[in-house]
Coordinates of C-alpha atoms and ligand atoms in Angstrom, one line a residue:
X1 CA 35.8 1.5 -17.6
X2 CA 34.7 0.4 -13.9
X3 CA 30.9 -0.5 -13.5
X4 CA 28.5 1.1 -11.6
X5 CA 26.1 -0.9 -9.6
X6 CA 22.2 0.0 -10.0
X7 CA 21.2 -0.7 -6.8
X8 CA 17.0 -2.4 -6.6
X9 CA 15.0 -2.1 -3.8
X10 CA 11.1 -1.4 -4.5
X11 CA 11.7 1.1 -8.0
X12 CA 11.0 -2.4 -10.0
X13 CA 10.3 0.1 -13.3
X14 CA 12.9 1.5 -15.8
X15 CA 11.2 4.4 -17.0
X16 CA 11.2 7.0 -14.6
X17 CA 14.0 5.2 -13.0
X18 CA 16.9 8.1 -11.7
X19 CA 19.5 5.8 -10.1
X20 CA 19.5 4.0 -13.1
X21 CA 19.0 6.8 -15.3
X22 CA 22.1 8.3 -13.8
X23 CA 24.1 5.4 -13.7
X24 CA 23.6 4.8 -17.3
X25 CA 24.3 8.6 -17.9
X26 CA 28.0 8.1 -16.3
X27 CA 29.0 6.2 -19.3
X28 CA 30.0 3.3 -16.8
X29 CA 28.7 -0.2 -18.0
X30 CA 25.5 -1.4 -15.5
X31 CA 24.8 -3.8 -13.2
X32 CA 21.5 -4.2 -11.7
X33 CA 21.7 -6.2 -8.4
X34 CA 18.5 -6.4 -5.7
X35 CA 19.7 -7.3 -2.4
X36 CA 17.2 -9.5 -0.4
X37 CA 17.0 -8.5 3.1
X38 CA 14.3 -8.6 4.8
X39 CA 15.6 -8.2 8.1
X40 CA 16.4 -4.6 7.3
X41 CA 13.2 -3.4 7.2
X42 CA 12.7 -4.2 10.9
X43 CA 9.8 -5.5 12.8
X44 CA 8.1 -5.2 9.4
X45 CA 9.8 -8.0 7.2
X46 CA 7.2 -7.8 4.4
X47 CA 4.1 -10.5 4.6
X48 CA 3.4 -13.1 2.6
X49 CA 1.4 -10.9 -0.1
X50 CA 4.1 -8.9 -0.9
X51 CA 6.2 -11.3 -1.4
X52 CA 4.5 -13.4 -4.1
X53 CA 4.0 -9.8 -5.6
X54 CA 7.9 -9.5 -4.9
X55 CA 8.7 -12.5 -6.9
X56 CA 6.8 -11.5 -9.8
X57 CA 7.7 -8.2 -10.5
X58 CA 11.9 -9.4 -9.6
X59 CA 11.2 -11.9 -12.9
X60 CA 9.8 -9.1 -14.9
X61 CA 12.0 -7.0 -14.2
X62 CA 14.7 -9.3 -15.2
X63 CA 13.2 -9.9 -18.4
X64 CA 13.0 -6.0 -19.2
X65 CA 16.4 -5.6 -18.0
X66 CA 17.3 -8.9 -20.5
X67 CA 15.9 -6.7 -23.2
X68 CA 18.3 -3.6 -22.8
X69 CA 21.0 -5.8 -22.5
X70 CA 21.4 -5.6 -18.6
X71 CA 21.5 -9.1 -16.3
X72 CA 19.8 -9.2 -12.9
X73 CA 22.0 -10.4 -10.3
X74 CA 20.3 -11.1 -7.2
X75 CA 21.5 -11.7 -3.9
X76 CA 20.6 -12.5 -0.5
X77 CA 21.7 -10.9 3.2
X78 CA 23.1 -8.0 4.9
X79 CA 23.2 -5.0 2.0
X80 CA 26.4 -3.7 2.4
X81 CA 28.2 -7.5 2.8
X82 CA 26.5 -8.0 -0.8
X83 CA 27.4 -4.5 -2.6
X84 CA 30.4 -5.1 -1.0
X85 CA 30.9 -8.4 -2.2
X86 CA 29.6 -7.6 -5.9
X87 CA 32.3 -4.6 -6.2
X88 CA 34.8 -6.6 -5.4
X89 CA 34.0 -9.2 -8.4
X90 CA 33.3 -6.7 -10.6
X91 CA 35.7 -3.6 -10.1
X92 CA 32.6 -1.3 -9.7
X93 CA 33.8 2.0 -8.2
X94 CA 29.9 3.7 -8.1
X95 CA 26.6 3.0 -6.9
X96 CA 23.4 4.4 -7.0
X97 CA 19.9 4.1 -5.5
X98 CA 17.1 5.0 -5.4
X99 CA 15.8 6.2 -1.4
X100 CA 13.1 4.3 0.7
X101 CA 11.6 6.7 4.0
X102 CA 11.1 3.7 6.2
X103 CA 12.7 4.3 9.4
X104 CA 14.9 1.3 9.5
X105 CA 15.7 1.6 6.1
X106 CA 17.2 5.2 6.5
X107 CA 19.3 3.8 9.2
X108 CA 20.8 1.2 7.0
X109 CA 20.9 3.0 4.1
X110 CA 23.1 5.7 6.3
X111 CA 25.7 3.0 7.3
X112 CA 25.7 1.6 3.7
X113 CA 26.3 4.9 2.1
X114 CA 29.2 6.0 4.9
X115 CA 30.7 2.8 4.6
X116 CA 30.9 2.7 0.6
X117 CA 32.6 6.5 0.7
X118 CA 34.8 5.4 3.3
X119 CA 35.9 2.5 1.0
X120 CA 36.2 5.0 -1.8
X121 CA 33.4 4.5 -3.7
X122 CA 31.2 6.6 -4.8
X123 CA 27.1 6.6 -3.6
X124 CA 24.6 8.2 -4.8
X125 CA 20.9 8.2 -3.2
X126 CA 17.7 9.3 -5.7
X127 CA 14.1 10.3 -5.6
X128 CA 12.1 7.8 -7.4
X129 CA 9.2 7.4 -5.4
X130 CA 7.5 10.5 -3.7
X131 CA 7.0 14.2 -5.8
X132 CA 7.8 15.5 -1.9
X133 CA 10.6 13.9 0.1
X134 CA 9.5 14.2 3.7
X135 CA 11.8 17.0 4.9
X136 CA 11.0 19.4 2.1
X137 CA 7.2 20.2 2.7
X138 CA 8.0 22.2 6.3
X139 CA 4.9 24.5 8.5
X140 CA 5.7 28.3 8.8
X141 CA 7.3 27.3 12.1
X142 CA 9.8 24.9 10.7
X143 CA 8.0 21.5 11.9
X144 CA 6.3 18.5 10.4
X145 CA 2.1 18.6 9.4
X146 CA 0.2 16.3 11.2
X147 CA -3.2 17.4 8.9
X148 CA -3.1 16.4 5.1
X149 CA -5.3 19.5 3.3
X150 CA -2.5 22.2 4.8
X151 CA 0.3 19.5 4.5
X152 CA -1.1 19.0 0.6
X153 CA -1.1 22.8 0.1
X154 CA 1.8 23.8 1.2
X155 CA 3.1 21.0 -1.7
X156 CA 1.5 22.3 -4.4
X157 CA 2.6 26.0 -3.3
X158 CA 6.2 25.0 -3.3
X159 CA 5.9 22.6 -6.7
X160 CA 2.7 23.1 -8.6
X161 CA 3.9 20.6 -11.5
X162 CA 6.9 17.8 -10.4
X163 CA 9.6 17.7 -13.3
X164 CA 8.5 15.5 -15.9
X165 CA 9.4 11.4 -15.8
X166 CA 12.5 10.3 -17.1
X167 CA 12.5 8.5 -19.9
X168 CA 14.1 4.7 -19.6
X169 CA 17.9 5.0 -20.3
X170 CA 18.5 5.0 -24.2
X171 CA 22.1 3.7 -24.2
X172 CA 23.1 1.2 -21.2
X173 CA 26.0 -1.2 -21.7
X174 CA 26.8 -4.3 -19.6
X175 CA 29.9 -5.2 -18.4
X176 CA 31.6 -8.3 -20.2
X177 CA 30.8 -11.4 -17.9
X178 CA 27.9 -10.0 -16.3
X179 CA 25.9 -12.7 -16.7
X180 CA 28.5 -15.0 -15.8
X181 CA 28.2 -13.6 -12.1
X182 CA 26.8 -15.5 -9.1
X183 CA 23.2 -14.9 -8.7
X184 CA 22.8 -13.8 -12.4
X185 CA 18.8 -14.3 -13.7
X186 CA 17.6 -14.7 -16.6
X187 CA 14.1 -15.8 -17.2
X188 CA 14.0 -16.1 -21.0
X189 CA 16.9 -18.6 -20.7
X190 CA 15.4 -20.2 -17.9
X191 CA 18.2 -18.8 -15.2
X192 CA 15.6 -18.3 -12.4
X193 CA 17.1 -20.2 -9.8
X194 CA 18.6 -17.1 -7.5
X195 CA 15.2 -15.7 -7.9
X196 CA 13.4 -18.6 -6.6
X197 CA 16.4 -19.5 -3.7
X198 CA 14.4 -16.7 -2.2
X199 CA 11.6 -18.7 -1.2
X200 CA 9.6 -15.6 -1.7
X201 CA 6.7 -18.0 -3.4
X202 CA 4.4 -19.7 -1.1
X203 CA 4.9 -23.4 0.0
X204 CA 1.3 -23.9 0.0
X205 CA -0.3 -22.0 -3.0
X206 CA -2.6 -20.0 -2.0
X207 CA -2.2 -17.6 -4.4
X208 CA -4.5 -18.5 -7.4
X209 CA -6.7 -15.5 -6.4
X210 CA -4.0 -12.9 -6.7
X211 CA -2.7 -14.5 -10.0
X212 CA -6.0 -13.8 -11.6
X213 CA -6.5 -10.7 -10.6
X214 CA -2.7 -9.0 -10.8
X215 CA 0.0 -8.4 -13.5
X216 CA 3.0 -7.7 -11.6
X217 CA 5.6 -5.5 -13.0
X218 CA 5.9 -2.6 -15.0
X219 CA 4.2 -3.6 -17.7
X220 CA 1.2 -4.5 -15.6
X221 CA 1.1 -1.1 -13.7
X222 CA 1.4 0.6 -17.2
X223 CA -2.2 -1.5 -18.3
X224 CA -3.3 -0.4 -15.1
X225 CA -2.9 3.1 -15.6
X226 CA -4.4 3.2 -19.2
X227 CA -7.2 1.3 -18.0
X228 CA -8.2 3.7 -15.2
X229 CA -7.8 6.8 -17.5
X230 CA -9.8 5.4 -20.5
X231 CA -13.1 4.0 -18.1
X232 CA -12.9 5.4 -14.9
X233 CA -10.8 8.9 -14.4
X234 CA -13.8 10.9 -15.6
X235 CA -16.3 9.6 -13.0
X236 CA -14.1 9.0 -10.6
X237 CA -15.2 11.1 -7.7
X238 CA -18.6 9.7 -6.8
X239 CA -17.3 6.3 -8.4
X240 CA -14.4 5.7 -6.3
X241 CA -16.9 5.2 -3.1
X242 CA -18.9 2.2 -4.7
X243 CA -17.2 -0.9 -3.9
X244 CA -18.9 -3.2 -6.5
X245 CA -17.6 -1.1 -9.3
X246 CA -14.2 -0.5 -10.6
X247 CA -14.0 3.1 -10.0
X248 CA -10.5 3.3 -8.7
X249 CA -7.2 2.5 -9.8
X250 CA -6.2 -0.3 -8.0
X251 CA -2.4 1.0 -8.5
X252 CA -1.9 0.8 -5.2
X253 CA 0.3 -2.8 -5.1
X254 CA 2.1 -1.4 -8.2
X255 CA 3.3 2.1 -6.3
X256 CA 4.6 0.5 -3.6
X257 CA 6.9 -1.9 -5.7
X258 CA 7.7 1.2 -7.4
X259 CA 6.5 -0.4 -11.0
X260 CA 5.3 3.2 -11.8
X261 CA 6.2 6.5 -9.8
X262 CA 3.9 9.5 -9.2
X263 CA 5.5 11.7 -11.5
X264 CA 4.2 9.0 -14.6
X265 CA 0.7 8.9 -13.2
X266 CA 0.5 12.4 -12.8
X267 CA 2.1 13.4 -15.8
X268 CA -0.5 10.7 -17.9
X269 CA -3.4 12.7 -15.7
X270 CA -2.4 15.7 -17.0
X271 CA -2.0 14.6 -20.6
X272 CA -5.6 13.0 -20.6
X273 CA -6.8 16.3 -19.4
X274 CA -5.4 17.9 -22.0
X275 CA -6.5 15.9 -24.5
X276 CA -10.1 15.5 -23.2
X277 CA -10.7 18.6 -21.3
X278 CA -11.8 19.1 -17.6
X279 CA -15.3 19.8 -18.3
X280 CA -18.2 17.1 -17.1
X281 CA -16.7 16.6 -13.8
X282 CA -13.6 15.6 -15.4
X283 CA -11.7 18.3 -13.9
X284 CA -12.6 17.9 -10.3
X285 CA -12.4 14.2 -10.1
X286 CA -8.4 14.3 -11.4
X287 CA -8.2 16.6 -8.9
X288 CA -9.7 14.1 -6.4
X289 CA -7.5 11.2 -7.2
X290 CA -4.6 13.7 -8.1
X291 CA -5.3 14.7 -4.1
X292 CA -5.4 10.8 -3.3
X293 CA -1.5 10.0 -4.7
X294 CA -1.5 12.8 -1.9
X295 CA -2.7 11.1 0.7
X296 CA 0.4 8.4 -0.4
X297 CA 2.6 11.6 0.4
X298 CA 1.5 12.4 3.7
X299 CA 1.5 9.2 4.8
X300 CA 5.9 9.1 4.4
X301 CA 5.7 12.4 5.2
X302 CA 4.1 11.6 9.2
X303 CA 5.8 8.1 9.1
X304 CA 9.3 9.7 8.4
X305 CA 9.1 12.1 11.4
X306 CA 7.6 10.3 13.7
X307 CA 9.3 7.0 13.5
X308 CA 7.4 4.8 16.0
X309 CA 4.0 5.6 13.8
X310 CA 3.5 2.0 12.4
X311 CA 3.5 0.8 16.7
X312 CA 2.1 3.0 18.5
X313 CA -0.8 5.5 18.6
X314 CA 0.5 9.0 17.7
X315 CA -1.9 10.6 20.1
X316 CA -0.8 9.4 23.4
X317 CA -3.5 9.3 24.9
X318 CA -5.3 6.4 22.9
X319 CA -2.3 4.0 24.5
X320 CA -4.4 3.4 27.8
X321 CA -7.4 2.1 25.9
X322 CA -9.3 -0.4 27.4
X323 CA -9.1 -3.2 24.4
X324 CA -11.0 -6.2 25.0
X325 CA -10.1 -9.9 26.3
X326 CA -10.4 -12.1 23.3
X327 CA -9.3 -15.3 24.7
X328 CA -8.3 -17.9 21.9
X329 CA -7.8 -14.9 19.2
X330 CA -11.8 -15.7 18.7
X331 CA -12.8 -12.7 18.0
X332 CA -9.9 -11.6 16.0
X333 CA -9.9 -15.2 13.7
X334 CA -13.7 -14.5 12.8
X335 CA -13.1 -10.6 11.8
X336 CA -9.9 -12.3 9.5
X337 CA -11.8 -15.0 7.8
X338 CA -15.0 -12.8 7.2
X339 CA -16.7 -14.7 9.4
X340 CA -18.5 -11.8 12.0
X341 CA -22.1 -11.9 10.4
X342 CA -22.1 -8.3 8.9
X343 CA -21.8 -8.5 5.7
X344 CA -20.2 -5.9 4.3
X345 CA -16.9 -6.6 6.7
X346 CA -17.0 -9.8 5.7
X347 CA -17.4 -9.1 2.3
X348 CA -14.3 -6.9 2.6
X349 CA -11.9 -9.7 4.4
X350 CA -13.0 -11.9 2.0
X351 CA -12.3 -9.7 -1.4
X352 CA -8.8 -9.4 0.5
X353 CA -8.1 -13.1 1.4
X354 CA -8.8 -13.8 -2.0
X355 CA -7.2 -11.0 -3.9
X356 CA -4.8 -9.6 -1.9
X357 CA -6.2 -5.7 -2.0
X358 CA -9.6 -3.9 -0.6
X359 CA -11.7 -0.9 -1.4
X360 CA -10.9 1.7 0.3
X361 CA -14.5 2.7 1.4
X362 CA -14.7 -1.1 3.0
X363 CA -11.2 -0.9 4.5
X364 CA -12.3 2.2 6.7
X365 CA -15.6 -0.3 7.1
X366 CA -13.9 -3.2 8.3
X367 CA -11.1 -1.1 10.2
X368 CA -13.8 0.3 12.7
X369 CA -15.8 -2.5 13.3
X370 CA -12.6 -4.2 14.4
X371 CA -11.4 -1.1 16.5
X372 CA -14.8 0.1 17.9
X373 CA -17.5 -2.8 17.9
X374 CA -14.8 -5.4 18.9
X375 CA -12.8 -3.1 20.0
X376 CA -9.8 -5.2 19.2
X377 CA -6.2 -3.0 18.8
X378 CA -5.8 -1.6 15.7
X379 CA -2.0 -2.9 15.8
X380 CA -3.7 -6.3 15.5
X381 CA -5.8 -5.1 11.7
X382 CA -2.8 -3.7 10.9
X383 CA -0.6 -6.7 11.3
X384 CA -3.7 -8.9 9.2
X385 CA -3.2 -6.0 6.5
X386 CA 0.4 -6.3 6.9
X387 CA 0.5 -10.0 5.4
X388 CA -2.8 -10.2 3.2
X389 CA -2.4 -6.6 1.1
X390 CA -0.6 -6.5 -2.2
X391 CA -0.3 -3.2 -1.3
X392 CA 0.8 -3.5 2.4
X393 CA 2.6 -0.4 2.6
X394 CA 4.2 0.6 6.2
X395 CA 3.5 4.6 6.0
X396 CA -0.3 4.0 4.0
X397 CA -1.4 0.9 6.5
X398 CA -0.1 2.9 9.4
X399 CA -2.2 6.1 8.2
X400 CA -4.9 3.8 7.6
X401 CA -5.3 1.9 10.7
X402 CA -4.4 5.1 13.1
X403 CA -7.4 6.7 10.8
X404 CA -9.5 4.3 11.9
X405 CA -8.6 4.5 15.3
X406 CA -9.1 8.0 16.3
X407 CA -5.8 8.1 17.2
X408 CA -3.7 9.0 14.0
X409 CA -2.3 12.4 12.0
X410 CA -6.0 13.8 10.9
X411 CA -7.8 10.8 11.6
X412 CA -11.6 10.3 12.0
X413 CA -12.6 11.0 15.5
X414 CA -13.1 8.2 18.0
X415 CA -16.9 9.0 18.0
X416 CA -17.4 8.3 14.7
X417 CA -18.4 4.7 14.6
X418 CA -19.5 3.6 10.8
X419 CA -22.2 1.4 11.5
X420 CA -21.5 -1.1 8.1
X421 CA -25.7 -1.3 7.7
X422 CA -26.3 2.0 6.7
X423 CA -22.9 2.1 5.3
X424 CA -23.3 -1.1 3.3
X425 CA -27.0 0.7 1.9
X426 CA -25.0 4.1 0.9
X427 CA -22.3 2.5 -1.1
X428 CA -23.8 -0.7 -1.9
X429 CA -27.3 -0.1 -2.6
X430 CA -27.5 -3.1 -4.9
X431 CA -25.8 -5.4 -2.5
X432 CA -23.7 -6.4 -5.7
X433 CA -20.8 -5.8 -4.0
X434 CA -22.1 -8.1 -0.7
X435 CA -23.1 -10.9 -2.9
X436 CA -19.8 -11.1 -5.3
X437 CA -17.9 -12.0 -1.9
X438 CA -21.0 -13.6 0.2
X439 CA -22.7 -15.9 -2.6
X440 CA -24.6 -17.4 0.3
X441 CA -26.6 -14.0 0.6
X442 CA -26.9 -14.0 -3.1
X443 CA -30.7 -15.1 -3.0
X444 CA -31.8 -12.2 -0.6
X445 CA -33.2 -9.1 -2.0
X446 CA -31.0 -6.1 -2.4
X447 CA -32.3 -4.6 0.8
X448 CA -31.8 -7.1 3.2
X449 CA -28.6 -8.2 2.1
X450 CA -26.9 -5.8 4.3
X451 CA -28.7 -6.9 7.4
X452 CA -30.3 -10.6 6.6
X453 CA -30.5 -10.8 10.7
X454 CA -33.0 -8.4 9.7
X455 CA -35.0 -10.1 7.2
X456 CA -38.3 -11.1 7.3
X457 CA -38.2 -15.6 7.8
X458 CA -40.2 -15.6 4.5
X459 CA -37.4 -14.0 2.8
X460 CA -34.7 -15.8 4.7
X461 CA -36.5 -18.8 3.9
X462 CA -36.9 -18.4 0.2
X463 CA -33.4 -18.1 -0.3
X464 CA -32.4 -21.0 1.1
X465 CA -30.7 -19.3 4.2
X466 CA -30.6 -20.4 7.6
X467 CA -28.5 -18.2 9.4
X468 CA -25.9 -20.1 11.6
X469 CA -25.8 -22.3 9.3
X470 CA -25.3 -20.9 5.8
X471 CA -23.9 -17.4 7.3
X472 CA -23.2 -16.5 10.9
X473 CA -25.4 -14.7 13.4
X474 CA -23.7 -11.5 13.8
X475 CA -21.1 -11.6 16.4
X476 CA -21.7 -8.5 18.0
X477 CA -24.8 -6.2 18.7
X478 CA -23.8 -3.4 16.5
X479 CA -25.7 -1.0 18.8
X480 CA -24.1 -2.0 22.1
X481 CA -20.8 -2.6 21.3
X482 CA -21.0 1.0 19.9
X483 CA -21.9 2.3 22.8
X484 CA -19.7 0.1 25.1
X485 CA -16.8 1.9 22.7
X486 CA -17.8 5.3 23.4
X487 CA -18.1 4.6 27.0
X488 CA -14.3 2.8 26.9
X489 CA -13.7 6.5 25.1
X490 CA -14.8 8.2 27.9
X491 CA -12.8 6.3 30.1
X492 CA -8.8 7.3 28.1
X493 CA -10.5 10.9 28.0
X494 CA -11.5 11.2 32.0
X495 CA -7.8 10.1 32.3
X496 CA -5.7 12.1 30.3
Ligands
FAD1 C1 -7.1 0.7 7.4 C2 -6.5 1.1 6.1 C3 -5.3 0.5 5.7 C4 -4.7 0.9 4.5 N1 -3.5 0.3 4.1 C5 -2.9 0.7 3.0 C6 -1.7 0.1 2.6 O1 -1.1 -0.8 3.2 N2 -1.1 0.5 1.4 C7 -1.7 1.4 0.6 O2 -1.2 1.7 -0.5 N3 -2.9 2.0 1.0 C8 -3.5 1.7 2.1 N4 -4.7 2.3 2.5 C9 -5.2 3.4 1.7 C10 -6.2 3.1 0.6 O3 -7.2 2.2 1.0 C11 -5.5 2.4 -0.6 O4 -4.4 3.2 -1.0 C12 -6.4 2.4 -1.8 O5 -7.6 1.7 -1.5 C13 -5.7 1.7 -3.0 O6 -6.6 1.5 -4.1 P1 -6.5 2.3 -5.4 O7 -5.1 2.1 -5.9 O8 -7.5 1.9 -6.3 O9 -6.7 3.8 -5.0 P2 -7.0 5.1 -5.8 O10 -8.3 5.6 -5.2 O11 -7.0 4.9 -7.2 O12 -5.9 6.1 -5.4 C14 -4.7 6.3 -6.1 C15 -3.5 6.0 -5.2 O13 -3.4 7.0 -4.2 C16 -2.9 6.4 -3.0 N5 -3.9 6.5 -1.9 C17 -5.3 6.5 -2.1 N6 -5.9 6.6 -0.9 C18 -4.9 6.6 0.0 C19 -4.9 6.8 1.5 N7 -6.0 6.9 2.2 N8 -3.7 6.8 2.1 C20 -2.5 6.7 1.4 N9 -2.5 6.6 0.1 C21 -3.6 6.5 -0.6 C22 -2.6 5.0 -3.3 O14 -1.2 4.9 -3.7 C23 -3.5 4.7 -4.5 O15 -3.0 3.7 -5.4 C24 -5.3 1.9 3.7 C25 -6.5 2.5 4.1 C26 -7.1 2.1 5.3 C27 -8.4 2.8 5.7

C-alpha cells in the first residue's frame, strides 16, 4: 500500500495528534518528516530560544516515534520541494497536517496544499492546536472581536466542552526502508546527524539555564501538567500574580511546540475537578486559568485577521508616537541585560536571559517601563521577547506587547503606567522574588528591596551596597518619565 506522509511542524506530541491520528487510521504505512524552513515563517524566523527548545523536542520526538515503530526523517528548505521530494522516494500518495494560523504560514500552506492536489495527491489540513480556529468564533455582525471577555463568550456559547483528545494511534506501521531514507533520525542508535545539520543548537552555549530548568518534549509538558494540577490549580487565582512562587503552569513553551494541545489540558482540568470537587476556590481558579488558555485563543484569533498585528500598532493612531532617541541602543541594551536600576524589571530580564520564560505579572512590568518610562517602541521588547522566550509565540507576544502599549485588541490604556515600586510591594512583598534574580540586593530588608535608591545609607551600607557600583542608579526618574509619556500621549491624541 502507498505511505502517507505525517507532516511536523509545531504538534511535537502523539497523543492528541489528528494528522497523525488520521493518517494512521487510513491503513497506509507512516512517515513522519519535519521540514525545516524557517524562512517561511516570514520576518519572524524563530529566535535563538526556540530553537534550542526546537532541537530538543525534534529528538524526543524521534525517540517516541522510534518506540511505535515510526522513523523521523527530517529535512531542510522550501516545504513543498521536500514533501515533494520525499513522495517521490517513497510512493506516498497522501499527506496530512496539522494547521499553524500565522499569516505567512497560511500562505504557504495554501500553495503546498494546491500544488500537492494538482499533482494528485491527496492533502489533508487538521486542528491540533486551538479548541476555536480563528474564523469560527464570528460577532452578531459577521466580523472579528477585538475584546477577549465577548470574544471568550461567544466560544463557550458555541462549544461549551471541545471533543475529547485523541488518543495516540494504537496501530501505525512503517514503510519497509524507512529508516533507510535520507535524513532518517534515530537517537537511540545514535542517528542524530540530520537533526543537528540544522544548527538549531547554539555555537556558543548559553543555554545551561534553560537546560535546568526545561524538559522539552511531550513527555516534559505531560510532568508539567501533573505538576501544576497536584500543587498549584487549586490556588491558582491569587497565586498566579506572585512572581516568587510557582503558581502558574509554565506550559507556555510546551503549547507553542504543540507538546500538549488545549483539548488535553482542559480535558485533565476537568477530570481533577471531578475528582476533587470545585469547592475552596477550586472551582473559580480553573475557571481562571481555564479563561487564560483563552487568552492563547484570542490572540490567533486577532493575529489571523489582522495580519500585520505582530508590526504594527492595531490602533492607528499609536503609529505617530513620539518614541525617544536612544543613540547607541543605550537605553534599550540596559532594559535587555536587567541593568535599568528598578529592580523588579531587572529581575524580570534577568529570570528571562537565564531561563528563557517570565511571569506574566513581570512581563506586563517590564513591558511598560520599556514603552512608557523609556518610552522605547514596543516592536523593539517584542523583537528581545522574540529571541529570549521559550515560549516566543507570534499571536501571544504580539498581544502582549500591543497590551502593553495601549495600542492593542483590549489592551491596557496608554494612561495606565505600572509604576514597578508599588507594583514590585503588591506582588512581591517579600522581595523573594527581587533577590532570587538580584543577589546583590539580597542583604536589604524586604521593604527596600524594591526601591534601594530609597533606602536609608545605614541600610545600604549594612548590606554591603554601593549603588553604582554593586547595582545601578536607576536610569530613569520613574515620576518624570511617566509624565513626559502622558504628555507624548497627548501629543498622538491632539493629532488624530
Ligand atoms: C509583553 C508580553 C509578551 C508575551 N509574550 C508571550 C509569548 O510570546 N508567548 C506566550 O505564550 N505568551 C506570551 N505572553 C502571555 C503570558 O505572559 C504567558 O503566556 C504566560 O506568562 C505563560 O506562563 P504560564 O504557562 O505559566 O501561564 P499560565 O498562567 O499557566 O496560563 C496557561 C496558558 O494560557 C496561555 N496564556 C496565559 N496568559 C496569556 C496571555 N496573556 N496571552 C496569551 N496566552 C496566555 C499560555 O499558553 C499559558 O501557558 C506575553 C505577555 C506579555 C505581557
Amino acid at each position: 500500500m502507498h505511505p502517507a506522509l505525517y507532516w511536523i511542524r509545531r504538534d511535537l506530541r502523539l497523543a492528541d495528534n489528528p494528522a497523525l491520528h488520521a493518517a494512521a487510521r487510513s491503513g497506509r504505512p507512516v512517515v513522519p518528516v519535519y521540514v525545516h524552513a524557517p524562512d517561511e515563517a516570514g520576518a519572524w524566523a524563530p529566535g535563538g530560544a526556540s530553537q534550542w527548545w526546537l532541537h530538543h523536542s525534534l529528538q524526543a520526538l524521534a525517540e517516541a516515534l522510534a518506540g511505535h515503530g515510526l522513523t523521523l526523517i527530517i529535512r531542510h528548505g522550501d516545504s513543498l520541494a521536500a514533501l515533494t521530494e520525499l513522495i517521490a522516494e517513497t510512493g506516498a500518495t497522501a499527506v496530512h497536517w496539522n494547521r499553524l494560523y500565522e499569516p505567512a504560514r497560511v500562505r504557504s500552506d495554501i500553495r503546498v496544499k494546491q500544488a500537492l492536489k494538482a499533482n494528485g495527491i491527496e492533502a489533508h489540513s487538521h486542528n491540533a492546536a486551538l479548541l476555536h480556529e480563528p474564523w469560527t468564533i464570528q460577532t452578531g455582525s459577521g466580523g472579528d472581536y477585538k475584546a477577549f471577555t465577548p470574544f471568550w463568550r461567544a466560544c463557550r456559547r458555541q462549544q461549551p466542552e471541545p471533543p475529547a483528545p485523541l488518543p495516540v494511534p494504537a496501530a501505525v506501521t512503517a514503510p519497509a526502508g524507512a529508516d533507510a531514507l535520507p535524513g532518517a533520525v534515530d537517537p537511540g542508535r545514535g542517528r542524530t546527524a540530520a537533526l543537528d545539520a540544522l544548527g538549531l543548537l547554539p555555537r556558543v552555549d548559553w543555554a545551561e539555564g534553560l537546560r535546568a530548568t526545561w524538559q522539552p518534549g511531550e513527555a516534559g509538558a505531560g510532568q508539567r501538567l501533573s505538576a501544576f494540577l497536584d500543587q498549584a490549580l487549586a490556588g491558582y487565582h491569587d497565586g498566579r500574580e506572585q512572581p516568587a512562587v510557582a503558581g502558574t503552569s509554565r506550559l507556555s513553551p510546551h503549547l507553542h511546540h504543540g507538546e500538549i494541545g488545549p483539548r488535553q489540558v482542559w480535558q485533565a482540568v476537568q477530570i481533577r475537578l471531578a475528582e476533587h470537587g470545585s469547592a475552596d476556590g477550586r472551582g473559580e481558579s480553573a475557571e481562571t486559568f481555564l479563561s487564560e488558555i483563552g487568552w492563547r485563543e484570542f490572540a490567533q484569533h486577532v493575529l489571523y485577521h489582522h495580519p500585520a498585528f505582530p508590526d504594527e500598532p492595531l490602533n492607528p493612531q499609536f503609529a505617530a508616537f513620539p518614541w525617544q532617541d536612544d543613540p547607541g541602543d543605550q537605553l534599550l541594551g540596559a532594559w535587555q541585560r536587567g541593568e535599568t536600576g528598578i529592580p523588579l524589571v531587572d529581575a524580570g530580564m534577568r529570570e528571562l536571559y537565564a531561563t528563557g520564560w517570565m511571569h506574566n505579572r513581570v512581563r506586563m512590568v517590564v513591558g511598560s517601563f520599556l514603552v512608557k518610562n523609556l518610552r522605547l517602541p514596543w516592536q523593539a521588547g517584542e523583537a528581545w521577547f522574540w529571541d529570549t522566550l521559550v515560549d516566543a509565540d507570534l499571536a501571544s507576544n504580539s498581544l502582549g506587547w500591543q497590551w502593553v502599549a495601549g495600542s492593542g485588541a483590549d489592551a491596557a490604556p496608554f494612561f495606565r503606567v505600572f509604576n514597578p515600586i508599588r507594583q514590585g510591594e503588591r506582588f512581591d512583598a517579600e522581595g523573594a522574588y527581587v533577590a532570587r534574580w538580584l543577589p546583590a540586593l539580597a542583604g536589604l530588608p524586604a521593604k527596600h528591596r524594591h526601591a534601594p535608591w530609597q533606602a536609608p545609607a545605614a541600610a545600604l551600607a549594612a548590606a554591603g551596597i554601593t549603588l553604582g557600583i554593586d547595582y545601578p542608579h536607576p536610569l530613569v526618574d520613574l515620576k518624570e518619565s511617566r509624565q513626559a509619556a502622558l504628555a507624548a500621549f497627548e501629543q498622538i491624541k491632539k493629532g488624530a
